[in-house]
Structure formats: C-alpha cells, structure tokens
Tab-separated table of C-alpha atoms (C1' of nucleotides) in Angstrom:
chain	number	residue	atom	x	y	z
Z	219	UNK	CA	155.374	187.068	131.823
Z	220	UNK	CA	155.584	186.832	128.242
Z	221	UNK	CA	157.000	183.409	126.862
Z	222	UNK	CA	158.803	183.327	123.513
Z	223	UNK	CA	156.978	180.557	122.416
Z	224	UNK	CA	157.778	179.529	118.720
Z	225	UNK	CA	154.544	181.149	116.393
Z	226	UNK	CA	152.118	178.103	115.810
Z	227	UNK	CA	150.640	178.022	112.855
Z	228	UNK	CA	146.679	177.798	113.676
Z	229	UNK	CA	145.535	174.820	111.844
Z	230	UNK	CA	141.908	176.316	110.219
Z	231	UNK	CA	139.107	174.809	111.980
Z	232	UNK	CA	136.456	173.264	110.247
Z	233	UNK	CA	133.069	173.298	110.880
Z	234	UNK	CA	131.265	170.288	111.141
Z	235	UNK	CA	127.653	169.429	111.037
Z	236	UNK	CA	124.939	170.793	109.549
Z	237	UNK	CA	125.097	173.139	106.824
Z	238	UNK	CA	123.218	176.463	107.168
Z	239	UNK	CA	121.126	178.088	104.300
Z	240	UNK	CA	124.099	180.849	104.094
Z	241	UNK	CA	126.815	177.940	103.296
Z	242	UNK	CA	124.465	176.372	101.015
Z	243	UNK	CA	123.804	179.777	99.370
Z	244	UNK	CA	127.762	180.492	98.779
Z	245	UNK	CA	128.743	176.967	97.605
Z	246	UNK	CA	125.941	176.821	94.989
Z	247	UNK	CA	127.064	180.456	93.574
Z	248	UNK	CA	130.557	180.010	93.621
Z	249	UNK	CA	129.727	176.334	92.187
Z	250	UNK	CA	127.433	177.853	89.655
Z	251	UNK	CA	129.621	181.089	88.585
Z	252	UNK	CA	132.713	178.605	88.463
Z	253	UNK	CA	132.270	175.292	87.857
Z	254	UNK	CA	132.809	172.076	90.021
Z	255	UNK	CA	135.841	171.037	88.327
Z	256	UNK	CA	138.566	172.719	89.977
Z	257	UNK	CA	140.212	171.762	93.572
Z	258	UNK	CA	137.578	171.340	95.853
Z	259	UNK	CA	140.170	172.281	98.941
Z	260	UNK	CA	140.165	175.634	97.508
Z	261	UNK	CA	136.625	176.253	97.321
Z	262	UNK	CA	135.948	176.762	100.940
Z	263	UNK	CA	139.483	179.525	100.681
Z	264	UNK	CA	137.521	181.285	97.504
Z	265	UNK	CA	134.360	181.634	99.375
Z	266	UNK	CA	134.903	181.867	103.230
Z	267	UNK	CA	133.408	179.383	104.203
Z	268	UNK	CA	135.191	177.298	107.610
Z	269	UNK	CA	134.536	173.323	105.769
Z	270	UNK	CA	137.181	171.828	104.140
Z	271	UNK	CA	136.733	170.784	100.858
Z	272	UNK	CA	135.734	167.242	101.287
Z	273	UNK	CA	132.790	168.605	102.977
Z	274	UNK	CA	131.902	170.687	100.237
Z	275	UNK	CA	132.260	168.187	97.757
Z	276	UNK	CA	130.024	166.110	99.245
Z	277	UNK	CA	127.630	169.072	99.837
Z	278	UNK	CA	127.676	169.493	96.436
Z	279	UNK	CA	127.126	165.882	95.088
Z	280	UNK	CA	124.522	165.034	97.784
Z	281	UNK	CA	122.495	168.070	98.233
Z	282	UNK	CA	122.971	171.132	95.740
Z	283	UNK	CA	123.853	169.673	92.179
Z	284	UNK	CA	121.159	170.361	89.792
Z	285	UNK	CA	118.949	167.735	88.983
Z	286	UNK	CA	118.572	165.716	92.200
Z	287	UNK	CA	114.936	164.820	91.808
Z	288	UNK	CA	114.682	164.169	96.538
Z	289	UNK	CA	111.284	163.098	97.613
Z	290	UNK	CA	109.871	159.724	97.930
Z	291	UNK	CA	111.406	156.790	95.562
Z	292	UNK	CA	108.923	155.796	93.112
Z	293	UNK	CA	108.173	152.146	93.057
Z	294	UNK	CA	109.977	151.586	90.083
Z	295	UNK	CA	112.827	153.198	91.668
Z	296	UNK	CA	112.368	150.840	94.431
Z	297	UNK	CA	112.303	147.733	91.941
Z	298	UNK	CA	115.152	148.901	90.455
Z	299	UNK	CA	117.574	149.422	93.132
Z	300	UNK	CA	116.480	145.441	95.113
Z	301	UNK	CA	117.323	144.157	91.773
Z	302	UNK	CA	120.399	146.094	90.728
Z	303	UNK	CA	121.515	145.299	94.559
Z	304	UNK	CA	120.962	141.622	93.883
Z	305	UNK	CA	123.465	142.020	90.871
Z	306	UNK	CA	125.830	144.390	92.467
Z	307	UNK	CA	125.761	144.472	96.094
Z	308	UNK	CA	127.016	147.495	97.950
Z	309	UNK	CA	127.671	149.321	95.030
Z	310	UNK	CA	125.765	152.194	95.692
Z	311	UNK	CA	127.896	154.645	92.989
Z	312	UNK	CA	127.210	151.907	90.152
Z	313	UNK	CA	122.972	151.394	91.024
Z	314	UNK	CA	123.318	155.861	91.558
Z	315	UNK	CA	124.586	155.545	88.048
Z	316	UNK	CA	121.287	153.733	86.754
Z	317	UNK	CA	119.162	156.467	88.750
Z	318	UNK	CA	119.288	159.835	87.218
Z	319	UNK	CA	118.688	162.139	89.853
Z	320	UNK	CA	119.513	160.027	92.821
Z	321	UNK	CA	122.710	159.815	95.112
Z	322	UNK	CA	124.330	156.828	96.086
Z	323	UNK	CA	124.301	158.285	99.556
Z	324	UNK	CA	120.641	158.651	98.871
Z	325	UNK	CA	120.499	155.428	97.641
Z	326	UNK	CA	122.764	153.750	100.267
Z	327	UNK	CA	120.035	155.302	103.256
Z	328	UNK	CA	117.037	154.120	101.919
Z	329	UNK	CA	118.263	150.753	101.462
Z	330	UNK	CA	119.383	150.907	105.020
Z	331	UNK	CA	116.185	152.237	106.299
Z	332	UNK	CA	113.324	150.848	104.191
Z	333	UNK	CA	114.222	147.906	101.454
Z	334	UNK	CA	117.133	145.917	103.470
Z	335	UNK	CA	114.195	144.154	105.349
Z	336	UNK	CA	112.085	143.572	102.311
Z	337	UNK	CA	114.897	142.105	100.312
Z	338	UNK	CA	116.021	139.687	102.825
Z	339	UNK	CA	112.359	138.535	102.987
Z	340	UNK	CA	112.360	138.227	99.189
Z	341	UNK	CA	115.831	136.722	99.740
Z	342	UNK	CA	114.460	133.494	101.299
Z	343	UNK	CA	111.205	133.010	98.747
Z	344	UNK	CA	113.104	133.917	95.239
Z	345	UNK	CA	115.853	133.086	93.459
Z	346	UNK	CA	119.014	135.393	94.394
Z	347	UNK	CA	120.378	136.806	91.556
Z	348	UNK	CA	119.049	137.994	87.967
Z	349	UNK	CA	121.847	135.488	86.939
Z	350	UNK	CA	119.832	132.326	88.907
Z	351	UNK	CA	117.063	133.570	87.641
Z	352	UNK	CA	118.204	133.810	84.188
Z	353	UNK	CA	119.642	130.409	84.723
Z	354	UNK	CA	116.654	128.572	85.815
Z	355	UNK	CA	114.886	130.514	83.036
Z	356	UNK	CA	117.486	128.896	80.567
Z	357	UNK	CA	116.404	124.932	82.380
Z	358	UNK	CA	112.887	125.617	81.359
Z	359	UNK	CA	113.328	126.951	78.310
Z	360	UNK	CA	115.610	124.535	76.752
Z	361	UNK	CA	112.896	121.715	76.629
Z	362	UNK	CA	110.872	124.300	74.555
Z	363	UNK	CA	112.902	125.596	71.902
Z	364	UNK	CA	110.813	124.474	69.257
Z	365	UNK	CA	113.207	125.173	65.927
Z	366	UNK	CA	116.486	126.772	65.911
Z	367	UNK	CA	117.285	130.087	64.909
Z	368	UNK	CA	118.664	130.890	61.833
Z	369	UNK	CA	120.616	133.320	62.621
Z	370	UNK	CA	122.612	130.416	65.232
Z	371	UNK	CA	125.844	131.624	63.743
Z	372	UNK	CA	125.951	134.398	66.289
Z	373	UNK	CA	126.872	133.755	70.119
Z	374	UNK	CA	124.944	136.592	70.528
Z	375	UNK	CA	121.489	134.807	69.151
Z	376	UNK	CA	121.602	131.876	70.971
Z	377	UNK	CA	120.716	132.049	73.609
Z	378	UNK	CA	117.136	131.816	75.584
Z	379	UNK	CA	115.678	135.014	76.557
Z	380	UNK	CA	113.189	136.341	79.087
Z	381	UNK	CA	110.648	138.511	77.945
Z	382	UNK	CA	108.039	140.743	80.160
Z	383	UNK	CA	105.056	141.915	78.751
Z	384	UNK	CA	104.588	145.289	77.207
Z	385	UNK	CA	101.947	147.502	76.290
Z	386	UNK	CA	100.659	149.725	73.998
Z	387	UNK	CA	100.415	153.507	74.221
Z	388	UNK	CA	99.804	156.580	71.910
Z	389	UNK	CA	102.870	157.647	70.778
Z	390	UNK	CA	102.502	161.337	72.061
Z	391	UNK	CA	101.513	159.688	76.024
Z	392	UNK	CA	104.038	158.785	78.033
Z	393	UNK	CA	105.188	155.494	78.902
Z	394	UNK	CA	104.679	153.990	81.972
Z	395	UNK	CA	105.754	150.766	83.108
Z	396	UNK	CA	103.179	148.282	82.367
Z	397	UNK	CA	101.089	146.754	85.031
Z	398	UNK	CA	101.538	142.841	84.620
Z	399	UNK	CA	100.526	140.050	86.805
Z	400	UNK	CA	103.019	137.795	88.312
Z	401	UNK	CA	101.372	135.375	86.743
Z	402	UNK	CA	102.666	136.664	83.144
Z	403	UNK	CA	105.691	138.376	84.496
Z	404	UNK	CA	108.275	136.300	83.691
Z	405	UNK	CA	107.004	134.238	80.156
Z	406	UNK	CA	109.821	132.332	79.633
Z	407	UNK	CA	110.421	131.955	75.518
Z	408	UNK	CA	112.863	131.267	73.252
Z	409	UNK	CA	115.672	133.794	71.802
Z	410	UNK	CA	113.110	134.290	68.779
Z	411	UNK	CA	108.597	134.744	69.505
Z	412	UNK	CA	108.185	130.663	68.497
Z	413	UNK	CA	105.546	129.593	70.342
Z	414	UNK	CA	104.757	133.710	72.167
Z	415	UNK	CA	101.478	132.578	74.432
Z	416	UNK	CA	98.595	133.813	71.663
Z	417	UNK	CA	96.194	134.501	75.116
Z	418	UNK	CA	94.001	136.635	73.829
Z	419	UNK	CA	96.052	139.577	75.714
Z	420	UNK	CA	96.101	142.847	73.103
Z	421	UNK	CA	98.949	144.541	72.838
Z	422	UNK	CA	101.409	141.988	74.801
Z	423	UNK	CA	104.523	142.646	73.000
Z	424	UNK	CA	107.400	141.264	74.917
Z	425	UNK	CA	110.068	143.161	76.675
Z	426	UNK	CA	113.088	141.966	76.789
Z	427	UNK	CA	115.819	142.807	79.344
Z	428	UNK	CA	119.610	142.922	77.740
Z	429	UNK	CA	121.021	143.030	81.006
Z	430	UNK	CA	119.796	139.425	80.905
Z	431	UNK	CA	120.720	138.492	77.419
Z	432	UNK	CA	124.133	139.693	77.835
Z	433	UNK	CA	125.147	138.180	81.414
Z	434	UNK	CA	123.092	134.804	80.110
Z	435	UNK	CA	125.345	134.503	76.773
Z	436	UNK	CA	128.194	135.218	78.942
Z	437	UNK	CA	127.617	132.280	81.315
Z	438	UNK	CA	125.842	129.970	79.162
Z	439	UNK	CA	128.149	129.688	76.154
Z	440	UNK	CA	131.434	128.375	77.622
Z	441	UNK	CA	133.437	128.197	74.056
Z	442	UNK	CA	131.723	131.077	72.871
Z	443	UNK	CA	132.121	134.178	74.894
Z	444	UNK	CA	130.591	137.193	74.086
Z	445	UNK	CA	133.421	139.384	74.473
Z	446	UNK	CA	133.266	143.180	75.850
Z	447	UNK	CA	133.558	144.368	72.348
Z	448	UNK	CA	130.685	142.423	70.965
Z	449	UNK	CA	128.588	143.582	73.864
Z	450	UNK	CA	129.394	147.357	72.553
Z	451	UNK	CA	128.919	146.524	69.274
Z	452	UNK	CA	125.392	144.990	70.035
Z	453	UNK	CA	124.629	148.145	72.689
Z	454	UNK	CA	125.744	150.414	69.818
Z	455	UNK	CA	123.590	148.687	67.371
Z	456	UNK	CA	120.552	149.297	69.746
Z	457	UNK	CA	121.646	153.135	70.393
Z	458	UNK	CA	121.886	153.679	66.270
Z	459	UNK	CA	118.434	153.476	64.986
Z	460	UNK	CA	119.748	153.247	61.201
Z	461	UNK	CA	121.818	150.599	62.440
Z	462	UNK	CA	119.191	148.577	63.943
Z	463	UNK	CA	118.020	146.289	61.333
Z	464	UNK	CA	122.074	145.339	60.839
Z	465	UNK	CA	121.304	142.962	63.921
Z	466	UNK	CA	120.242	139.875	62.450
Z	467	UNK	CA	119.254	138.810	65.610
Z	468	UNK	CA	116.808	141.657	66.196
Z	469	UNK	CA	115.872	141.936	62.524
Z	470	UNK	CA	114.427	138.358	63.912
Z	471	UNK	CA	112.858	139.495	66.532
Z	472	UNK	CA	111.074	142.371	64.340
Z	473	UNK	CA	109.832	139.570	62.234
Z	474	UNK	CA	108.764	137.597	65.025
Z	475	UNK	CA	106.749	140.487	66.928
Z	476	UNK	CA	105.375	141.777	63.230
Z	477	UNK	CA	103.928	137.861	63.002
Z	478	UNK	CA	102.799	138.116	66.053
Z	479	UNK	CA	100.850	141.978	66.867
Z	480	UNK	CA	99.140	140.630	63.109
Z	481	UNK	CA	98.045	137.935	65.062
Z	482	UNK	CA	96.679	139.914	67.268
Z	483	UNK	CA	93.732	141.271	64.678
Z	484	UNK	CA	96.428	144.549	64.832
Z	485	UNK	CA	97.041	147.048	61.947
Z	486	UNK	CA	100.497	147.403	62.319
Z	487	UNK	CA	102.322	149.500	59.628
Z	488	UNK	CA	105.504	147.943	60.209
Z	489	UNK	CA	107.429	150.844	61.306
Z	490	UNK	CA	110.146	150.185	63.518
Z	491	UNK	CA	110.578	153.084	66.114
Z	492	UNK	CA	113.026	153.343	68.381
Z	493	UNK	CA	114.694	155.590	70.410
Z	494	UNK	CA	117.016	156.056	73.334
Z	495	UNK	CA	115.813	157.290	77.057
Z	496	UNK	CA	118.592	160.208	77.200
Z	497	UNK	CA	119.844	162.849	79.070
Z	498	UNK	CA	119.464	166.393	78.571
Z	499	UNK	CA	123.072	166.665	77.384
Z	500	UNK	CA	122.525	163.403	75.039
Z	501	UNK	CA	124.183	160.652	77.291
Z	502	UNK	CA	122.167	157.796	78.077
Z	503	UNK	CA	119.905	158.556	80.955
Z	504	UNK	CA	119.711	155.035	82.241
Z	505	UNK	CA	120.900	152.626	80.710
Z	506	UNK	CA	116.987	151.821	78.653
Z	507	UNK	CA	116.094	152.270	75.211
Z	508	UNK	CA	112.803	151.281	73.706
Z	509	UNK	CA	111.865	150.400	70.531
Z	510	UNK	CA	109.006	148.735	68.929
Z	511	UNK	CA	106.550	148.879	66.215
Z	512	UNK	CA	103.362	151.543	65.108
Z	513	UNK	CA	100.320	150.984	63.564
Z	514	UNK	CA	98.394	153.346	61.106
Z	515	UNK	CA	96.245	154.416	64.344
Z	516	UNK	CA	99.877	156.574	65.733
Z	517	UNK	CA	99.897	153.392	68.228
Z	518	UNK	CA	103.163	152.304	69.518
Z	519	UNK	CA	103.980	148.807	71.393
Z	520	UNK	CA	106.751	148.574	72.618
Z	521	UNK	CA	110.106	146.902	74.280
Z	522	UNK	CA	112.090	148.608	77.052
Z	523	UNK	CA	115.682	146.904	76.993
Z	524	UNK	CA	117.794	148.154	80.121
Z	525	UNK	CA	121.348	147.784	79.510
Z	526	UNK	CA	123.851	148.245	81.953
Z	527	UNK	CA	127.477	148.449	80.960
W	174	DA	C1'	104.576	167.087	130.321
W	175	DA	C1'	108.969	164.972	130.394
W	176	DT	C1'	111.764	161.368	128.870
W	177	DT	C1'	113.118	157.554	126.013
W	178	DT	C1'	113.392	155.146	121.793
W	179	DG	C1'	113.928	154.320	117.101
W	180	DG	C1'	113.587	155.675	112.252
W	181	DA	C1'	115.256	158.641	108.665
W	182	DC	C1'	118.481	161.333	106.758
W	183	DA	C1'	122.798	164.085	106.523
W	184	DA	C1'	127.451	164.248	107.071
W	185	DC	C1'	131.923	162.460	108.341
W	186	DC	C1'	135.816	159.145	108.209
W	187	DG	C1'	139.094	156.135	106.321
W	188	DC	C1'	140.838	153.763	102.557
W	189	DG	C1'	142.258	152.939	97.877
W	190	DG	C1'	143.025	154.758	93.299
W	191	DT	C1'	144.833	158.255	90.268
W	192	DG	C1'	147.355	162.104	88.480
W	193	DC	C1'	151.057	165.167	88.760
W	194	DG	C1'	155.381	167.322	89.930
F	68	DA	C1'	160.216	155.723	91.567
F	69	DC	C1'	158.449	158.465	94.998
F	70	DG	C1'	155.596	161.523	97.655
F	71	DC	C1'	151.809	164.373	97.789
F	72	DA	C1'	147.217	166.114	96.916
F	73	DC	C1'	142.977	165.137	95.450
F	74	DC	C1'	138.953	162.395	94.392
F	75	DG	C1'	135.499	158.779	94.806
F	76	DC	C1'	133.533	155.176	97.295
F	77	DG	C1'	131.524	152.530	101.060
F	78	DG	C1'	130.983	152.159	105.959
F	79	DT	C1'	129.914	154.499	110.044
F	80	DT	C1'	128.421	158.053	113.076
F	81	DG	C1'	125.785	162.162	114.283
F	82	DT	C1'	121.598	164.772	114.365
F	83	DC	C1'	116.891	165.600	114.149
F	84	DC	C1'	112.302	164.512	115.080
F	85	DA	C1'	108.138	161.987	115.853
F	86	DA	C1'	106.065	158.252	118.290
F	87	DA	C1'	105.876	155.645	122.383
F	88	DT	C1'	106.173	155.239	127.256
DNA sequence: AATTTGGACAACCGCGGTGCG
DNA sequence: ACGCACCGCGGTTGTCCAAAT
C-alpha cells in the first residue's frame, strides 16, 4: 500500500575515507583547468565526485598542490620545525609557512610521530625557548662588550647578538648548511665582530639569526621598543640589496667582517653580495636571505639571516 | 600461519574568523 | 545587525601495514 509520504529531499552522501587514484585524477584537472580559488562546495557538483568540499580542499592542500616536496624531512627540516615549535607551539600553519613544500598536516604528524619525544628530551637538558636562549646569551655577553657601538643611536643596534659560524663556498655551488661543532655553535659576541674568536678557523664568518635580533631588542630594551614598523623597515632593508648599506648597523657589521676575513690571510674584494632565498613567483621562500662578502678567487662567505615575520 | 600491537600517515571534525547579502 | 556560507586551523580519529607475539 502506497503511503503519501511527503518527498524527502535525499541529503547527498559523502564519501569518506580514502581517496582513489580516479578522485585524485578529477580534482587535480578540474583544480588545474580552473583554479583553486572558487567555492570549494562546488567543486565536488562540477566534477562528480560524492566528497563535499571540505574534503576536497583538504585533498588539495595536503596531497595534490604542486610543489609538495613528501619524502623524508631533511635534518635541517627537522632542526627547523623543534625550534620554530619551541617559539610557536602548536602552530603548525605558521612553522608550514617557514617550510616550502611541507603541510602543516604534514608537519603536525611527524611531530606527533617522530620529534615530540626528542624535544621533550632536549626539553629537560636546554634552555626552552630561542627567547631564554637569547636571554642568557645577552647575561654573558654583557660582561664582554668591549666598546660601544657607534651607531648606539639606533634601538635596533644595540643590542647583543648571536652569531653561528659560516662557511665559504664557490659562488656557482650550492650552499649547504655548515657543519659546526657544538662547541662553536653558539659564539656569543657583541652586536658588532669586537673581539670575533681569531682561532685559526678559515672562512668562519658569523651568521647571524634576525629572528633573534629582533625578539632580543624587543625584550631587552624596555623604553625603546622596536616597533612593527621598524622591524619592516630593517627586513626591507635586508630584502633591497641597493638599500643595504643604508643600515648603519649592518654597514658595521660589513666593516667588522671585512676586518676580520683580512685577518684571516683572505683576499677579499670587498663586494657585498646578497640576495634573497625566493620563490619561484618572487615571494620569500622562507623567511632567509644571505649575504656576505667575495674575494677575487669567485669565493663567497657568507651569513644566512632567517627572519620570520 | 594467525593474531595482536603499535607506528605512521591520511582524513575528518569542530570551532572560530571572515566576507557577503 | 544579523544570518549564512565558506575557509583555515588545530585536535582527533581512522586506516594501513609491518613487526612482534
């Protein structure tokens, strides 16, 4: 017997799970042929496909975007995300941000499975933060400032600053991350190369970390914050090569590293070179830019300064 | 060989923020 | 001002698979 039930409307059913080669197949097309920027709800309408369009958002983002590098995290990759996770906690979009190529679901997972363990052990033998470090950096460098600066004017210059070791590579190789000890890994000196450790080490330019300069002069100079301006002005002035040598503070630095690769038995032409590590479509990959100087022999030492905004 | 366990990764869920009508 | 749809994020759950029992 036939009921005259009122018509429901059948609410779709999504699929859940897994997503098959095919689905994969005819999100990337219609991704491709249209672009990611409309609504995502009406993706899985356009294209047939039984998600909804939160799940092919994510799809997207996590698995089919061009440009996900997948595989193994390199160490580096590993150093950065326990230290950007000691800055930012559970902020997996804002450490993604600082590691082209990687999700922050990636990201969140292998924190979770493979360097949540090693940081708590690291957790009870180190200082916490790059902020404690930076400030117990500041406590043992303030007995050794041996002049001041002259360029003291500036919040920006005065403060203390951590350097790490560089090294020196042919301008056409890559560079690598430098292999240093622990033992020189964290040379504490002041803002300007007074007193850089002459040790006999060629090539031991320092690198210097803005992250830390910034956060330090924030913290550290109670009447004289740096405010967000300034730190975009002094980013900019990094990004802007012509700019560069507007920076008193670095135009000291220059000085101080030119005094110091001479004394180093170097043949250093004096060229400043710099440029930023970018993106294919000219955004900042990552936050870094390097500079340094180059000697006649197309040698290039160098300093890797990570920002973060 | 069958079952259990645990690690690794993929995907989902819920919440808050934002933009728009 | 309000409601709605959408998006992005972080936490959680589900699934797969290899190693252990």
């Amino acid at each position: 017997m036939a009921l005259d039930k009122p018509k429901k409307v059948p609410k779709p059913k999504h699929r859940k799970g897994l997503w098959s080669p095919e689905e994969d197949e005819k999100l990337r097309n219609y991704i491709l042929r249209h672009g990611g920027h409309g609504s995502w709800s009406s993706v899985p309408i356009e294209i047939g496909l039984q998600r909804n369009g939160k799940s092919c958002r994510l799809r997207w983002i996590n698995y089919l975007r061009p440009g996900l590098k997948r595989g193994m995290f390199s160490t580096d990759e590993e150093e950065m995300i326990l230290a950007l996770h000691r800055d930012l906690g559970n902020k997996w979009s804002q450490i993604a941000q600082k590691l082209p190529g990687r999700t922050d679901n990636e990201i969140k997972n292998y924190w979770h499975t493979h360097l949540k363990k090693r940081s708590a052990r690291a957790f009870s033998l180190a200082p916490k933060t790059s902020q404690e470090l930076i400030n117990s950096w500041s406590t043992s460098v303030s007995s050794s400032l041996s002049s001041p600066t002259s360029y003291s004017s500036k919040p920006l210059t005065q403060v203390p600053i951590s350097f790490e070791f560089c090294h020196t590579f042919r301008a056409s190789s890559a560079c690598t991350e430098p292999a240093v000890d622990d033992h020189d890994h964290h040379t504490m000196l002041s803002s300007g190369l007074n007193g850089f450790p002459n040790d006999g080490i060629q090539s031991s330019l320092p690198k210097l970390f803005f992250e830390e300069w910034l956060s330090l002069d924030r913290t550290n100079t109670s009447n004289q914050q740096l405010n967000p301006s300034d730190d975009q002005l002094a980013a900019a002035s990094i990004l802007m090569g012509d700019t560069f040598m507007d920076n008193e503070f670095l135009q000291h630095e220059r000085s101080s590293a030119l005094d110091f690769e001479s004394g180093q038995g170097g043949n250093w032409a004096n060229d400043i070179v710099s440029y930023p590590d970018l993106c294919l479509d000219g955004s900042l990959a990552d936050g870094c830019f390097n500079f340094g100087i180059s000697n006649d022999h197309d040698e290039f030492s160098g300093f890797k300064y990570v920002m973060y905004p």
